[in-house]
Short mmCIF file of C-alpha atoms in Angstrom, two decimals:
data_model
loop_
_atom_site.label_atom_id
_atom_site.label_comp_id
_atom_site.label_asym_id
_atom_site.label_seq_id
_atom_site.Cartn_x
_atom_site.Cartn_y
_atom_site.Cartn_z
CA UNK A 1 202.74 127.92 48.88
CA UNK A 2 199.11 127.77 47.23
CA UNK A 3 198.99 124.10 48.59
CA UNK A 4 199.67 125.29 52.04
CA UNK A 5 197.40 128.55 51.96
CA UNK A 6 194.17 126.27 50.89
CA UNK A 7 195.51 123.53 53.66
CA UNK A 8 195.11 126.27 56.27
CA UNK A 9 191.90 127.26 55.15
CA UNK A 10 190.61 123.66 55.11
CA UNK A 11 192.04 123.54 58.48
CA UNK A 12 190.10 127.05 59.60
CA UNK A 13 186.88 125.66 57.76
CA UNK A 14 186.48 122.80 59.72
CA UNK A 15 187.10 123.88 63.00
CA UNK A 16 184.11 126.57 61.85
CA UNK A 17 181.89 123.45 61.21
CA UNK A 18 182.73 121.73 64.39
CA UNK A 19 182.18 124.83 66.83
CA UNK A 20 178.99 124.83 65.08
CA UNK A 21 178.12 121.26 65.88
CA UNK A 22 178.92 122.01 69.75
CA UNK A 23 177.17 124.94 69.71
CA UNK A 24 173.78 123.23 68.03
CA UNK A 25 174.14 120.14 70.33
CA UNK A 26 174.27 122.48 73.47
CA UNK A 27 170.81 124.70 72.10
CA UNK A 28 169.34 120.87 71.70
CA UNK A 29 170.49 119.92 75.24
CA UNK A 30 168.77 122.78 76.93
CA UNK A 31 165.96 122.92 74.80
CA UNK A 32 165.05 119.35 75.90
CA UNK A 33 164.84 120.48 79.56
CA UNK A 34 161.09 120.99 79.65
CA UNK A 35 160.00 117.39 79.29
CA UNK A 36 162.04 116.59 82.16
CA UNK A 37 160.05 119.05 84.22
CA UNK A 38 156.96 118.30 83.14
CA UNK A 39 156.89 115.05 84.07
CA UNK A 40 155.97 116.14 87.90
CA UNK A 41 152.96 114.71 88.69
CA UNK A 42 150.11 117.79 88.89
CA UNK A 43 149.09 118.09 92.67
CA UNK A 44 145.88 120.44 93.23
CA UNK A 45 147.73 123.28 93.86
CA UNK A 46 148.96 123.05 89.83
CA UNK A 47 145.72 122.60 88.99
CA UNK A 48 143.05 125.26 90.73
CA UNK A 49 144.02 128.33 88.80
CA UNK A 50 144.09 126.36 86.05
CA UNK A 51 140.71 125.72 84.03
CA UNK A 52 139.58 125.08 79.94
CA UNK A 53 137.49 127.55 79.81
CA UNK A 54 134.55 125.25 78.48
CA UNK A 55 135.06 123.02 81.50
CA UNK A 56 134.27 123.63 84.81
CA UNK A 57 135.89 121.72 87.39
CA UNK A 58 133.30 121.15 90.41
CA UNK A 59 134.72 118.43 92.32
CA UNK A 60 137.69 119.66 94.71
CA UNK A 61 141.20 117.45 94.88
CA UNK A 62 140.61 115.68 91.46
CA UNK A 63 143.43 114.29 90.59
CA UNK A 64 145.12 114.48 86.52
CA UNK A 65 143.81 111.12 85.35
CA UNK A 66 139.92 112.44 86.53
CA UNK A 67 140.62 115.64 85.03
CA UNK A 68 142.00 113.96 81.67
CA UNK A 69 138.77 112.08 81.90
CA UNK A 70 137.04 114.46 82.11
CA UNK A 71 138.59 116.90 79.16
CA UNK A 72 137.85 113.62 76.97
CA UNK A 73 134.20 113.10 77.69
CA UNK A 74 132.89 116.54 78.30
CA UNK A 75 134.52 118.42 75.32
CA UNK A 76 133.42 120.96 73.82
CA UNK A 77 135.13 122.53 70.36
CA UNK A 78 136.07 126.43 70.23
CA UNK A 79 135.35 128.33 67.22
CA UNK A 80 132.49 125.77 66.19
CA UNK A 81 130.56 127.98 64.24
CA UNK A 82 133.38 127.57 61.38
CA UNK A 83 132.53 124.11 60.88
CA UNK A 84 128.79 124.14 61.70
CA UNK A 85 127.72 124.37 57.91
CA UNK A 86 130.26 122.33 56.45
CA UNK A 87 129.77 119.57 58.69
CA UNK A 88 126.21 119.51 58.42
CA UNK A 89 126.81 118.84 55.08
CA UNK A 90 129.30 116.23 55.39
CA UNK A 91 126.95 114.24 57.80
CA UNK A 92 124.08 114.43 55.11
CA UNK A 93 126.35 113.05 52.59
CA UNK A 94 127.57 110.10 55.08
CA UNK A 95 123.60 109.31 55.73
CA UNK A 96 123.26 109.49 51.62
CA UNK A 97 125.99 107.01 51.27
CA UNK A 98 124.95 105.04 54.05
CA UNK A 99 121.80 104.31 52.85
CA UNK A 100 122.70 103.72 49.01
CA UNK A 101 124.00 100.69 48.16
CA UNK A 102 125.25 102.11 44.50
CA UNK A 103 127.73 104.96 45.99
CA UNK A 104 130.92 103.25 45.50
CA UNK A 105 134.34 104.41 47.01
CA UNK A 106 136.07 106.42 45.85
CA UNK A 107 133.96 108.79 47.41
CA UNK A 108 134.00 111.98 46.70
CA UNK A 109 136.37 114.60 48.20
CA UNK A 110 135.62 116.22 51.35
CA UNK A 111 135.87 119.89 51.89
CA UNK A 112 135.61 118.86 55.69
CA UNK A 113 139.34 118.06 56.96
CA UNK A 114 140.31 116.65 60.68
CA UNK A 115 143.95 117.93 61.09
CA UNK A 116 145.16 115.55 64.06
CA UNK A 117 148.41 117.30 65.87
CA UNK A 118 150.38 115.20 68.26
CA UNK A 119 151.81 117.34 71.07
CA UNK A 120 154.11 117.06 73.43
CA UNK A 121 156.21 119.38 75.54
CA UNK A 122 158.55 122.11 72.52
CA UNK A 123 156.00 125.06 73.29
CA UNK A 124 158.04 126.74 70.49
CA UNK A 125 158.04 124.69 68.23
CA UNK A 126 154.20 124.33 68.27
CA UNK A 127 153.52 128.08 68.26
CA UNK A 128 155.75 127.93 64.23
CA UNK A 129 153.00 125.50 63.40
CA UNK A 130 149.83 127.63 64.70
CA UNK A 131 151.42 130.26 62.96
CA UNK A 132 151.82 128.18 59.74
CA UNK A 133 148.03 126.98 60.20
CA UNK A 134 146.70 130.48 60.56
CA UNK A 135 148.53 131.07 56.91
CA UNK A 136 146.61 127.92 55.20
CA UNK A 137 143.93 128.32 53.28
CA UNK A 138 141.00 126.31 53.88
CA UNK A 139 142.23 125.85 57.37
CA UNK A 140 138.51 127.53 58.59
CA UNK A 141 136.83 124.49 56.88
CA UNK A 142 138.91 122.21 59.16
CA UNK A 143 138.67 121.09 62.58
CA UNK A 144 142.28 121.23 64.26
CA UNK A 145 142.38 117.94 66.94
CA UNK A 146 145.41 118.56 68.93
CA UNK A 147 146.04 115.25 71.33
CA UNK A 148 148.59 115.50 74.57
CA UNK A 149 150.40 113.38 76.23
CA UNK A 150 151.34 116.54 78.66
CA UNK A 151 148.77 118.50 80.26
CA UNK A 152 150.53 121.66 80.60
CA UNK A 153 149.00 124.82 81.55
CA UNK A 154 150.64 126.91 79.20
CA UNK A 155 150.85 124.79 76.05
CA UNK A 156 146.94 124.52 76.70
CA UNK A 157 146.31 128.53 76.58
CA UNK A 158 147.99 128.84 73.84
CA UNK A 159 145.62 126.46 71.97
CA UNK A 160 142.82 128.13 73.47
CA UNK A 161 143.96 131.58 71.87
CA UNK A 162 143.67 130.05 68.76
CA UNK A 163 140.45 132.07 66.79
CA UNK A 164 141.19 131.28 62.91
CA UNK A 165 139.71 127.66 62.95
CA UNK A 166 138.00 125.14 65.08
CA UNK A 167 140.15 123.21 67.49
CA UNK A 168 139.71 120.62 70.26
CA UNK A 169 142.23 119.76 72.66
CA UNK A 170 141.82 115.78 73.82
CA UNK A 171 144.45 114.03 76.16
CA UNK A 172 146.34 110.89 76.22
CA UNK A 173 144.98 108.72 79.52
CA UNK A 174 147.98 106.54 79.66
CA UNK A 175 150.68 108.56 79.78
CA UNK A 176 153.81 108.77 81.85
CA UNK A 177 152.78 112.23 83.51
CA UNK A 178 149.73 109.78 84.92
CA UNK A 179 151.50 107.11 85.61
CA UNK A 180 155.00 107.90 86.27
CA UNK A 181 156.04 105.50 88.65
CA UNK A 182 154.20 102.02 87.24
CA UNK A 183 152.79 100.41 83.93
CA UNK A 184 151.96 102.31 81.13
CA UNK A 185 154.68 104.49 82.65
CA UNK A 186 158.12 103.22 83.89
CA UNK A 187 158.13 100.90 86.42
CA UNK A 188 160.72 100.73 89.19
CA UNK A 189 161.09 96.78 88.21
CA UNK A 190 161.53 97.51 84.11
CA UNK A 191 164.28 95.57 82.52
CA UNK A 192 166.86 97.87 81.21
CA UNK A 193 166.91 99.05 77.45
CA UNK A 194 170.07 97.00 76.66
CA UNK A 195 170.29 94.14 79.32
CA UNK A 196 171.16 90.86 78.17
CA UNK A 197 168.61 88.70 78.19
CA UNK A 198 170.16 85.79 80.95
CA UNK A 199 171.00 88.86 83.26
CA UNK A 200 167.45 89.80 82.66
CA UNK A 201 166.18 86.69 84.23
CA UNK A 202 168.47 86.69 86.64
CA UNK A 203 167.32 89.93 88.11
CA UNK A 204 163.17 88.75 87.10
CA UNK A 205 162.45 92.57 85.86
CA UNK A 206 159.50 92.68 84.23
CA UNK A 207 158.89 90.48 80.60
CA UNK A 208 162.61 89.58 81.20
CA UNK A 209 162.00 86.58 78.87
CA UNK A 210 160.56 89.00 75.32
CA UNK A 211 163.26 91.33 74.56
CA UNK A 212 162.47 92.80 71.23
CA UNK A 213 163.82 91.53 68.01
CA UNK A 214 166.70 93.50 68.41
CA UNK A 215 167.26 91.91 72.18
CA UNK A 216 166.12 95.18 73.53
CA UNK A 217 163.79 95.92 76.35
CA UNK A 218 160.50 98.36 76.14
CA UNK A 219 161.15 101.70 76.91
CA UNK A 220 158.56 103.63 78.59
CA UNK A 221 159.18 107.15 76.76
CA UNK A 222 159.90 105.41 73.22
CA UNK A 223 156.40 103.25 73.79
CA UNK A 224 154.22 106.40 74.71
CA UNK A 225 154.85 107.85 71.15
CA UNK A 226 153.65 105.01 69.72
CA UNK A 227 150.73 103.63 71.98
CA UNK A 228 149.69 108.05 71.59
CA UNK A 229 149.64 107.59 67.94
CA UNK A 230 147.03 104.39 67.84
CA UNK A 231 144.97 105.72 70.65
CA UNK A 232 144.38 109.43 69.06
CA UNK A 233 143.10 107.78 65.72
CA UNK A 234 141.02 105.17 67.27
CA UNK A 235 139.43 108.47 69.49
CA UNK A 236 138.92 110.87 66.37
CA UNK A 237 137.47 107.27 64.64
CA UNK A 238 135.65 105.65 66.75
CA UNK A 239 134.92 107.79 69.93
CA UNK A 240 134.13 111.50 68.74
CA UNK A 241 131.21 111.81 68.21
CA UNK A 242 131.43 114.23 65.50
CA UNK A 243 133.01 112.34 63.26
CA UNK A 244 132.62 108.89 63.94
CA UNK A 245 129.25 108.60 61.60
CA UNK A 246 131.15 110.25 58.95
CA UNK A 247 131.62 107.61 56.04
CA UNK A 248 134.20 109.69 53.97
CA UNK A 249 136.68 111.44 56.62
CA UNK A 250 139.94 112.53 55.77
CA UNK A 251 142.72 113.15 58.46
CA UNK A 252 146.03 114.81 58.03
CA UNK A 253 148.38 113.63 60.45
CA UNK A 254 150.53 116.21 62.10
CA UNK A 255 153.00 116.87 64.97
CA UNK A 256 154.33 119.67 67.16
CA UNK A 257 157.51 120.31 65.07
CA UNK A 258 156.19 120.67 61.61
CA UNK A 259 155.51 123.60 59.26
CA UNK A 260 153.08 123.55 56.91
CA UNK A 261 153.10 125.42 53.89
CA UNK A 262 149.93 128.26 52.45
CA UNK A 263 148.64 125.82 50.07
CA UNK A 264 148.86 122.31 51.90
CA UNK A 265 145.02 121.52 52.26
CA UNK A 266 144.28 122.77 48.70
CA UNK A 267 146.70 120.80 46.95
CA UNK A 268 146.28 117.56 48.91
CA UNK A 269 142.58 118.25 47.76
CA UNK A 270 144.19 117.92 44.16
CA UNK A 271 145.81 115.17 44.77
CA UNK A 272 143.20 113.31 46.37
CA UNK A 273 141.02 114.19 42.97
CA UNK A 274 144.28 113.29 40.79
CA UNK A 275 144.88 109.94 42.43
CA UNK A 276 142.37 108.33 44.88
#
């Protein structure tokens, strides 16, 4: 009798777990429709209610690679003024150990912090993590990078609402909203993920003979994660002005989805001190 009573609620306990499951995987499903739609290429019409405010867009009928140009080259960072000091001071102390020989690394720690936020489409999901910023202390001693491989309008005006720290918005120039139809992008002549490699050849799609080491073939949407992660480093290290002369930079690496606790910047200041 007990065996059969605990049986049945096994029984009832699963099935609980499993409609569960469904019902998750069905709030994933329709969560992911966004990206989908926001792969349209922008036409002008998208476009001419649409400005940064620090940027004003002269030329008529530009199309979203100028206009991503042009966001990358003529920036200009909101809410500078928290940073002004503090980076003054970090750029004296990059001159100081630029220009003696007997500073040796480790350096020492930088109240100055670059927090570099990869963004994509989950509008929700990034407004948890502004939220979580606004909470952190230390965050107005920070400049907040966030780098897009979407321009969307309102994922943008959200960031530009933004009024507890410095932030810059910079954009992706390669990705598949640009170029959705050819290389970087996909391209109507791409090998298939999971083709074999003779049928590959046999139908000459593109790099048909380097499959990856698993015998797969490149995936466009996989690829722009990646190729978005190199280029927004090599931007905040070697093309921003701001802090491309700085000798002792420290960058925490972020994405849309993540949550970051009151006291992240502080202790990763103590651990720097404990460990580096």
């Amino acid at each position: 009798m007990l065996y059969s009573i605990f049986k049945r609620r096994r029984i009832k306990s699963k099935s609980i777990v499993f409609i569960f499951l469904i019902c998750f995987l069905i709030w994933l499903q329709s969560s992911d429709k966004r990206p989908k739609q926001a792969l349209k290429k922008l036409n002008t019409s998208q476009t001419e209610n649409f400005n940064l405010k620090y940027v004003n867009f002269e030329k008529e009928n530009q199309t979203l690679e100028q206009i991503i140009s042009t966001l990358n080259t003529q920036y200009k960072i909101n809410n500078f003024h928290f940073i002004k000091q503090i980076l003054q001071e970090e750029q004296a102390e990059s001159s100081k150990i630029s220009n003696n020989s007997k500073i040796n690394y480790p350096y020492p720690v930088p109240k100055f912090l670059v927090i570099l936020i990869q963004v994509h489409s989950r509008l929700d999901y990034l407004k948890e993590l502004i939220n979580s910023l606004r909470e952190t202390r230390h965050i107005n001693e920070s400049l907040v990078i966030f780098s897009h491989d979407l321009f969307d309008k309102e994922i943008n005006k959200l960031i530009e609402s933004v009024d507890f720290c410095a932030t810059l918005q910079i954009f992706y120039p390669f990705s598949l909203q640009v170029y959705p139809d050819k290389f970087p992008g996909h391209d109507p002549n791409d090998c298939p993920k999971s083709i074999k490699k003779e049928e590959a050849k046999l139908r000459k799609c593109i790099n048909a003979d380097n499959p990856d080491t698993f015998g797969h073939y490149r995936e466009s949407t996989i690829v722009q994660i990646k190729h978005h992660w190199f280029w927004k480093l090599n931007y905040v290290f070697d093309k921003l002005e701001i802090t491309k002369s700085l000798k002792n930079l420290h960058i925490l690496l972020l994405e849309e989805d993540h949550y970051v606790f009151q006291d992240s910047i502080h202790i990763m200041r103590k651990l720097t001190q404990e460990y580096v």
